[in-house]
Every structure is written in structure tokens, then in C-alpha cells.
């Protein structure tokens, strides 16, 4: 088997899930109610990153890779408010087209880096010409503020190859707290904001 063949079901899953999750946003829009989803993105993990993670986890075969690396197919759902994250997580739990096998709440307990997000690892069936194949995928659910922080920290991690200088690291931790404070402040005026957005939407 080659990489293209190995990754094909993952690419298929990412495309299908993007359509399905964006569909949720669309439905809320049609009913003129606040969508807990702001936007959805997705990607298949680049081969280079898969190999790096495989080395870290000391796995070698495709079979081990598909069981051990859970984010080869990655979906990201970005929300306006922290409450929305839990609403979306519950909606995904109730779906019949996927099965949740693990959930990690890095919001109630953030990671040491300052990272916050809600993760769900799912089993998702993909129809192939050889029949049904169940693959693993990771759904990350986070607010716009958490996303802003995470993409910036991710860039720095890339630049410093995972060894961010302590000075920058501590600034990042403070930035993470500031982002969370922003989420808390926005939550307090959520009703006001939603009312304003409803009026804007009607116009
Ligand atoms: P809409 O109507 O804007 O919601 P594709 O499947 O080809 O459409 P692609 O090119 O793979 O998507 O891109 P990706 O990275 O999966 O997702 C891009 C989508 O995320 C686009 O939505 C962007 O508008 C949206 N997006 C990315 N970053 C931001 C952001 O910072 N703010 C907002 N509001 N949206 C963002 P669509 O598909 O155009 O749909
Ligand atoms: P990418 O594609 O570069 O984002 P585990 O197998 O559970 O022991 P794993 O798989 O690292 O460990 O799971 P975890 O910790 O839940 O993280 C999975 C993904 O969450 C990461 O994927 C990141 O996308 C995101 N993430 C986790 N921690 C951080 C962080 O401190 N900063 C940022 N920016 N993102 C984080 P990858 O593998 O890094 O891939």
C-alpha cells in the first residue's frame, strides 16, 4: 500500500464531515436562530507530521498508525461562545453517523502550554469500493479566542521546533489567560450580542 491509498479514506471522511458539520450551521441560519457554530475547517495530517508522530509513539506499520494516530483526519469547529462548545459537543454525541470513543476537555483543565479546546475522538465509517472502512478522526471544538491563541502558538512551535524560549512561553501562558478572560467577558453579554446579530441578520 502507498500513502495516497492509505490516506484516501481519511480525505473522504474529512470532506464528508465538513459538509455535514457546515450543514448544522446552515440549518440554524434557515431557522434564524443563533448558530453555535461559527465555522468549520478540516484537514488530512501531512505525511511528514504523521511520520514524526509515528516515531514519537514508536509505531511503524500502517496498521499501527491507523490505530495509534487518532488525528490523521482532523475537523475543527470554531464557536463564538464557550457555552456553544458544549452545545456542539452534545449535538455530535447524539449523531447516529459516528461513534465517540474518547473526549478530552482541555477547557476546564487547560494544557501546560495554555492550550484550551474540547476534543472528541470519533469512529467514522467510510464507504470504499472494498466495503465499509471505519477510521478514527479528531474533532476539535473551540472558541474564536482559543483558536486565535492556538494558531499563533502552533506557528511559534513550528518556528522553534517545539522548543519555544521560556520568555515567550510565559508570555503565551499570559496570552492564554487573557484569551480566556475575553471569552468570559463576552459570555456575560452573550444575549446582547445575539440580539444585535438577529437584528442584523433580518436586515
Ligand atoms: P462559509 O460560507 O464562509 O462558512 P472547502 O471545503 O474547499 O470549502 P477549504 O478550502 O478546505 O474548504 O478550507 P478550510 O480551511 O477547510 O475552511 C475554510 C472555511 O473556514 C471557509 O468557509 C472560511 O470562511 C472559514 N474560515 C477560516 N478561517 C476563518 C476565520 O478566521 N473566520 C471565519 N469566520 N471563517 C473562517 P467557507 O467554506 O467559505 O464557508
Ligand atoms: P497538528 O496537526 O500539528 O495540530 P495523545 O495521543 O492523546 O497522547 P495527542 O495526539 O498529542 O496525544 O493528543 P492531544 O494532546 O489531545 O493533541 C492533539 C492535537 O491537539 C494536536 O495535534 C494539536 O492540534 C492540538 N494541541 C494539543 N496541544 C496543543 C498545544 O499546546 N498547542 C496547540 N497549538 N495545539 C495543541 P498535533 O499532533 O500537534 O498536530
mmCIF file with all atom_site columns, C-alpha atoms in Angstrom, residues 28-146:
data_model
loop_
_atom_site.group_PDB
_atom_site.id
_atom_site.type_symbol
_atom_site.label_atom_id
_atom_site.label_alt_id
_atom_site.label_comp_id
_atom_site.label_asym_id
_atom_site.label_entity_id
_atom_site.label_seq_id
_atom_site.pdbx_PDB_ins_code
_atom_site.Cartn_x
_atom_site.Cartn_y
_atom_site.Cartn_z
_atom_site.occupancy
_atom_site.B_iso_or_equiv
_atom_site.pdbx_formal_charge
_atom_site.auth_seq_id
_atom_site.auth_comp_id
_atom_site.auth_asym_id
_atom_site.auth_atom_id
_atom_site.pdbx_PDB_model_num
ATOM 1   C CA . UNK A 1 28  ? -29.584 27.225 12.273 1.00 0.00 ? 28  UNK A CA 1
ATOM 2   C CA . UNK A 1 29  ? -29.361 30.041 9.718  1.00 0.00 ? 29  UNK A CA 1
ATOM 3   C CA . UNK A 1 30  ? -32.531 28.846 7.964  1.00 0.00 ? 30  UNK A CA 1
ATOM 4   C CA . UNK A 1 31  ? -34.356 28.845 11.271 1.00 0.00 ? 31  UNK A CA 1
ATOM 5   C CA . UNK A 1 32  ? -32.998 32.330 12.054 1.00 0.00 ? 32  UNK A CA 1
ATOM 6   C CA . UNK A 1 33  ? -31.567 31.189 15.341 1.00 0.00 ? 33  UNK A CA 1
ATOM 7   C CA . UNK A 1 34  ? -28.094 31.641 16.759 1.00 0.00 ? 34  UNK A CA 1
ATOM 8   C CA . UNK A 1 35  ? -25.747 29.012 15.321 1.00 0.00 ? 35  UNK A CA 1
ATOM 9   C CA . UNK A 1 36  ? -23.413 27.578 17.959 1.00 0.00 ? 36  UNK A CA 1
ATOM 10  C CA . UNK A 1 37  ? -21.009 27.005 15.036 1.00 0.00 ? 37  UNK A CA 1
ATOM 11  C CA . UNK A 1 38  ? -19.139 29.966 13.566 1.00 0.00 ? 38  UNK A CA 1
ATOM 12  C CA . UNK A 1 39  ? -17.123 27.998 11.001 1.00 0.00 ? 39  UNK A CA 1
ATOM 13  C CA . UNK A 1 40  ? -15.725 24.561 10.261 1.00 0.00 ? 40  UNK A CA 1
ATOM 14  C CA . UNK A 1 41  ? -12.362 23.603 8.803  1.00 0.00 ? 41  UNK A CA 1
ATOM 15  C CA . UNK A 1 42  ? -10.743 20.278 8.146  1.00 0.00 ? 42  UNK A CA 1
ATOM 16  C CA . UNK A 1 43  ? -7.501  18.730 7.021  1.00 0.00 ? 43  UNK A CA 1
ATOM 17  C CA . UNK A 1 44  ? -5.705  15.457 6.496  1.00 0.00 ? 44  UNK A CA 1
ATOM 18  C CA . UNK A 1 45  ? -2.495  15.388 8.512  1.00 0.00 ? 45  UNK A CA 1
ATOM 19  C CA . UNK A 1 46  ? 0.536   15.800 6.212  1.00 0.00 ? 46  UNK A CA 1
ATOM 20  C CA . UNK A 1 47  ? 2.625   12.608 5.766  1.00 0.00 ? 47  UNK A CA 1
ATOM 21  C CA . UNK A 1 48  ? 5.655   14.316 7.341  1.00 0.00 ? 48  UNK A CA 1
ATOM 22  C CA . UNK A 1 49  ? 3.686   15.050 10.543 1.00 0.00 ? 49  UNK A CA 1
ATOM 23  C CA . UNK A 1 50  ? 2.275   11.502 10.600 1.00 0.00 ? 50  UNK A CA 1
ATOM 24  C CA . UNK A 1 51  ? 5.806   10.089 10.376 1.00 0.00 ? 51  UNK A CA 1
ATOM 25  C CA . UNK A 1 52  ? 7.047   12.380 13.155 1.00 0.00 ? 52  UNK A CA 1
ATOM 26  C CA . UNK A 1 53  ? 4.198   11.321 15.442 1.00 0.00 ? 53  UNK A CA 1
ATOM 27  C CA . UNK A 1 54  ? 4.698   7.644  14.480 1.00 0.00 ? 54  UNK A CA 1
ATOM 28  C CA . UNK A 1 55  ? 8.333   7.892  15.517 1.00 0.00 ? 55  UNK A CA 1
ATOM 29  C CA . UNK A 1 56  ? 7.373   9.508  18.813 1.00 0.00 ? 56  UNK A CA 1
ATOM 30  C CA . UNK A 1 57  ? 4.872   6.730  19.522 1.00 0.00 ? 57  UNK A CA 1
ATOM 31  C CA . UNK A 1 58  ? 7.299   4.121  18.155 1.00 0.00 ? 58  UNK A CA 1
ATOM 32  C CA . UNK A 1 59  ? 4.892   2.662  15.634 1.00 0.00 ? 59  UNK A CA 1
ATOM 33  C CA . UNK A 1 60  ? 5.921   1.527  12.166 1.00 0.00 ? 60  UNK A CA 1
ATOM 34  C CA . UNK A 1 61  ? 3.212   -0.309 10.182 1.00 0.00 ? 61  UNK A CA 1
ATOM 35  C CA . UNK A 1 62  ? 0.177   1.285  8.516  1.00 0.00 ? 62  UNK A CA 1
ATOM 36  C CA . UNK A 1 63  ? -1.970  -0.899 10.778 1.00 0.00 ? 63  UNK A CA 1
ATOM 37  C CA . UNK A 1 64  ? -0.375  0.531  13.929 1.00 0.00 ? 64  UNK A CA 1
ATOM 38  C CA . UNK A 1 65  ? -0.504  4.062  12.524 1.00 0.00 ? 65  UNK A CA 1
ATOM 39  C CA . UNK A 1 66  ? -4.255  3.874  11.897 1.00 0.00 ? 66  UNK A CA 1
ATOM 40  C CA . UNK A 1 67  ? -4.884  2.712  15.463 1.00 0.00 ? 67  UNK A CA 1
ATOM 41  C CA . UNK A 1 68  ? -2.385  4.884  17.317 1.00 0.00 ? 68  UNK A CA 1
ATOM 42  C CA . UNK A 1 69  ? -2.572  8.205  15.484 1.00 0.00 ? 69  UNK A CA 1
ATOM 43  C CA . UNK A 1 70  ? -6.069  9.487  16.039 1.00 0.00 ? 70  UNK A CA 1
ATOM 44  C CA . UNK A 1 71  ? -5.889  12.819 14.236 1.00 0.00 ? 71  UNK A CA 1
ATOM 45  C CA . UNK A 1 72  ? -4.950  11.783 10.679 1.00 0.00 ? 72  UNK A CA 1
ATOM 46  C CA . UNK A 1 73  ? -8.410  13.123 9.815  1.00 0.00 ? 73  UNK A CA 1
ATOM 47  C CA . UNK A 1 74  ? -8.925  16.385 11.714 1.00 0.00 ? 74  UNK A CA 1
ATOM 48  C CA . UNK A 1 75  ? -12.018 18.576 11.932 1.00 0.00 ? 75  UNK A CA 1
ATOM 49  C CA . UNK A 1 76  ? -12.154 21.896 13.730 1.00 0.00 ? 76  UNK A CA 1
ATOM 50  C CA . UNK A 1 77  ? -15.361 23.585 14.814 1.00 0.00 ? 77  UNK A CA 1
ATOM 51  C CA . UNK A 1 78  ? -14.990 27.186 15.892 1.00 0.00 ? 78  UNK A CA 1
ATOM 52  C CA . UNK A 1 79  ? -17.671 28.804 18.085 1.00 0.00 ? 79  UNK A CA 1
ATOM 53  C CA . UNK A 1 80  ? -18.366 32.320 19.345 1.00 0.00 ? 80  UNK A CA 1
ATOM 54  C CA . UNK A 1 81  ? -19.006 31.427 22.984 1.00 0.00 ? 81  UNK A CA 1
ATOM 55  C CA . UNK A 1 82  ? -17.758 28.812 25.470 1.00 0.00 ? 82  UNK A CA 1
ATOM 56  C CA . UNK A 1 83  ? -21.354 27.562 26.054 1.00 0.00 ? 83  UNK A CA 1
ATOM 57  C CA . UNK A 1 84  ? -21.646 26.899 22.322 1.00 0.00 ? 84  UNK A CA 1
ATOM 58  C CA . UNK A 1 85  ? -18.765 24.414 22.552 1.00 0.00 ? 85  UNK A CA 1
ATOM 59  C CA . UNK A 1 86  ? -20.681 22.206 24.981 1.00 0.00 ? 86  UNK A CA 1
ATOM 60  C CA . UNK A 1 87  ? -23.853 22.506 22.909 1.00 0.00 ? 87  UNK A CA 1
ATOM 61  C CA . UNK A 1 88  ? -21.966 21.400 19.781 1.00 0.00 ? 88  UNK A CA 1
ATOM 62  C CA . UNK A 1 89  ? -20.265 18.551 21.679 1.00 0.00 ? 89  UNK A CA 1
ATOM 63  C CA . UNK A 1 90  ? -23.699 17.311 22.792 1.00 0.00 ? 90  UNK A CA 1
ATOM 64  C CA . UNK A 1 91  ? -25.097 17.548 19.244 1.00 0.00 ? 91  UNK A CA 1
ATOM 65  C CA . UNK A 1 92  ? -22.204 15.438 17.987 1.00 0.00 ? 92  UNK A CA 1
ATOM 66  C CA . UNK A 1 93  ? -22.729 12.893 20.784 1.00 0.00 ? 93  UNK A CA 1
ATOM 67  C CA . UNK A 1 94  ? -26.315 12.446 19.624 1.00 0.00 ? 94  UNK A CA 1
ATOM 68  C CA . UNK A 1 95  ? -25.481 11.753 15.983 1.00 0.00 ? 95  UNK A CA 1
ATOM 69  C CA . UNK A 1 96  ? -26.010 8.303  14.504 1.00 0.00 ? 96  UNK A CA 1
ATOM 70  C CA . UNK A 1 97  ? -23.437 8.544  11.725 1.00 0.00 ? 97  UNK A CA 1
ATOM 71  C CA . UNK A 1 98  ? -20.403 8.406  14.033 1.00 0.00 ? 98  UNK A CA 1
ATOM 72  C CA . UNK A 1 99  ? -19.329 6.975  17.385 1.00 0.00 ? 99  UNK A CA 1
ATOM 73  C CA . UNK A 1 100 ? -17.426 8.886  20.022 1.00 0.00 ? 100 UNK A CA 1
ATOM 74  C CA . UNK A 1 101 ? -14.676 6.798  21.588 1.00 0.00 ? 101 UNK A CA 1
ATOM 75  C CA . UNK A 1 102 ? -12.938 9.461  23.703 1.00 0.00 ? 102 UNK A CA 1
ATOM 76  C CA . UNK A 1 103 ? -13.450 13.030 24.872 1.00 0.00 ? 103 UNK A CA 1
ATOM 77  C CA . UNK A 1 104 ? -10.875 15.418 26.328 1.00 0.00 ? 104 UNK A CA 1
ATOM 78  C CA . UNK A 1 105 ? -11.881 18.661 27.974 1.00 0.00 ? 105 UNK A CA 1
ATOM 79  C CA . UNK A 1 106 ? -8.867  20.964 27.747 1.00 0.00 ? 106 UNK A CA 1
ATOM 80  C CA . UNK A 1 107 ? -11.136 23.908 28.676 1.00 0.00 ? 107 UNK A CA 1
ATOM 81  C CA . UNK A 1 108 ? -11.981 23.031 32.257 1.00 0.00 ? 108 UNK A CA 1
ATOM 82  C CA . UNK A 1 109 ? -8.375  21.902 32.610 1.00 0.00 ? 109 UNK A CA 1
ATOM 83  C CA . UNK A 1 110 ? -6.077  23.595 30.106 1.00 0.00 ? 110 UNK A CA 1
ATOM 84  C CA . UNK A 1 111 ? -2.784  22.036 28.988 1.00 0.00 ? 111 UNK A CA 1
ATOM 85  C CA . UNK A 1 112 ? 0.513   23.252 30.468 1.00 0.00 ? 112 UNK A CA 1
ATOM 86  C CA . UNK A 1 113 ? 1.187   25.312 27.334 1.00 0.00 ? 113 UNK A CA 1
ATOM 87  C CA . UNK A 1 114 ? -2.040  27.273 27.991 1.00 0.00 ? 114 UNK A CA 1
ATOM 88  C CA . UNK A 1 115 ? -3.913  25.392 25.217 1.00 0.00 ? 115 UNK A CA 1
ATOM 89  C CA . UNK A 1 116 ? -7.699  25.239 25.524 1.00 0.00 ? 116 UNK A CA 1
ATOM 90  C CA . UNK A 1 117 ? -10.086 23.238 23.353 1.00 0.00 ? 117 UNK A CA 1
ATOM 91  C CA . UNK A 1 118 ? -12.619 20.413 23.574 1.00 0.00 ? 118 UNK A CA 1
ATOM 92  C CA . UNK A 1 119 ? -11.591 17.259 21.717 1.00 0.00 ? 119 UNK A CA 1
ATOM 93  C CA . UNK A 1 120 ? -13.678 14.309 20.588 1.00 0.00 ? 120 UNK A CA 1
ATOM 94  C CA . UNK A 1 121 ? -12.136 11.226 19.014 1.00 0.00 ? 121 UNK A CA 1
ATOM 95  C CA . UNK A 1 122 ? -14.635 9.505  16.774 1.00 0.00 ? 122 UNK A CA 1
ATOM 96  C CA . UNK A 1 123 ? -15.006 6.349  14.734 1.00 0.00 ? 123 UNK A CA 1
ATOM 97  C CA . UNK A 1 124 ? -16.429 7.202  11.334 1.00 0.00 ? 124 UNK A CA 1
ATOM 98  C CA . UNK A 1 125 ? -17.498 4.731  8.632  1.00 0.00 ? 125 UNK A CA 1
ATOM 99  C CA . UNK A 1 126 ? -16.351 5.448  5.101  1.00 0.00 ? 126 UNK A CA 1
ATOM 100 C CA . UNK A 1 127 ? -17.764 3.520  2.145  1.00 0.00 ? 127 UNK A CA 1
ATOM 101 C CA . UNK A 1 128 ? -14.975 2.319  -0.136 1.00 0.00 ? 128 UNK A CA 1
ATOM 102 C CA . UNK A 1 129 ? -15.010 0.110  -3.253 1.00 0.00 ? 129 UNK A CA 1
ATOM 103 C CA . UNK A 1 130 ? -13.938 -2.738 -0.956 1.00 0.00 ? 130 UNK A CA 1
ATOM 104 C CA . UNK A 1 131 ? -16.752 -2.144 1.529  1.00 0.00 ? 131 UNK A CA 1
ATOM 105 C CA . UNK A 1 132 ? -17.067 -0.201 4.754  1.00 0.00 ? 132 UNK A CA 1
ATOM 106 C CA . UNK A 1 133 ? -13.893 1.056  6.441  1.00 0.00 ? 133 UNK A CA 1
ATOM 107 C CA . UNK A 1 134 ? -14.061 2.541  9.918  1.00 0.00 ? 134 UNK A CA 1
ATOM 108 C CA . UNK A 1 135 ? -11.481 5.241  10.503 1.00 0.00 ? 135 UNK A CA 1
ATOM 109 C CA . UNK A 1 136 ? -10.590 7.392  13.508 1.00 0.00 ? 136 UNK A CA 1
ATOM 110 C CA . UNK A 1 137 ? -10.914 11.174 13.360 1.00 0.00 ? 137 UNK A CA 1
ATOM 111 C CA . UNK A 1 138 ? -10.407 14.027 15.814 1.00 0.00 ? 138 UNK A CA 1
ATOM 112 C CA . UNK A 1 139 ? -12.876 16.869 16.231 1.00 0.00 ? 139 UNK A CA 1
ATOM 113 C CA . UNK A 1 140 ? -11.522 19.977 17.974 1.00 0.00 ? 140 UNK A CA 1
ATOM 114 C CA . UNK A 1 141 ? -14.156 22.388 19.259 1.00 0.00 ? 141 UNK A CA 1
ATOM 115 C CA . UNK A 1 142 ? -13.001 25.810 20.465 1.00 0.00 ? 142 UNK A CA 1
ATOM 116 C CA . UNK A 1 143 ? -13.932 29.491 20.607 1.00 0.00 ? 143 UNK A CA 1
ATOM 117 C CA . UNK A 1 144 ? -12.591 32.149 18.238 1.00 0.00 ? 144 UNK A CA 1
ATOM 118 C CA . UNK A 1 145 ? -10.334 33.385 21.072 1.00 0.00 ? 145 UNK A CA 1
ATOM 119 C CA . UNK A 1 146 ? -8.988  29.881 21.785 1.00 0.00 ? 146 UNK A CA 1
#
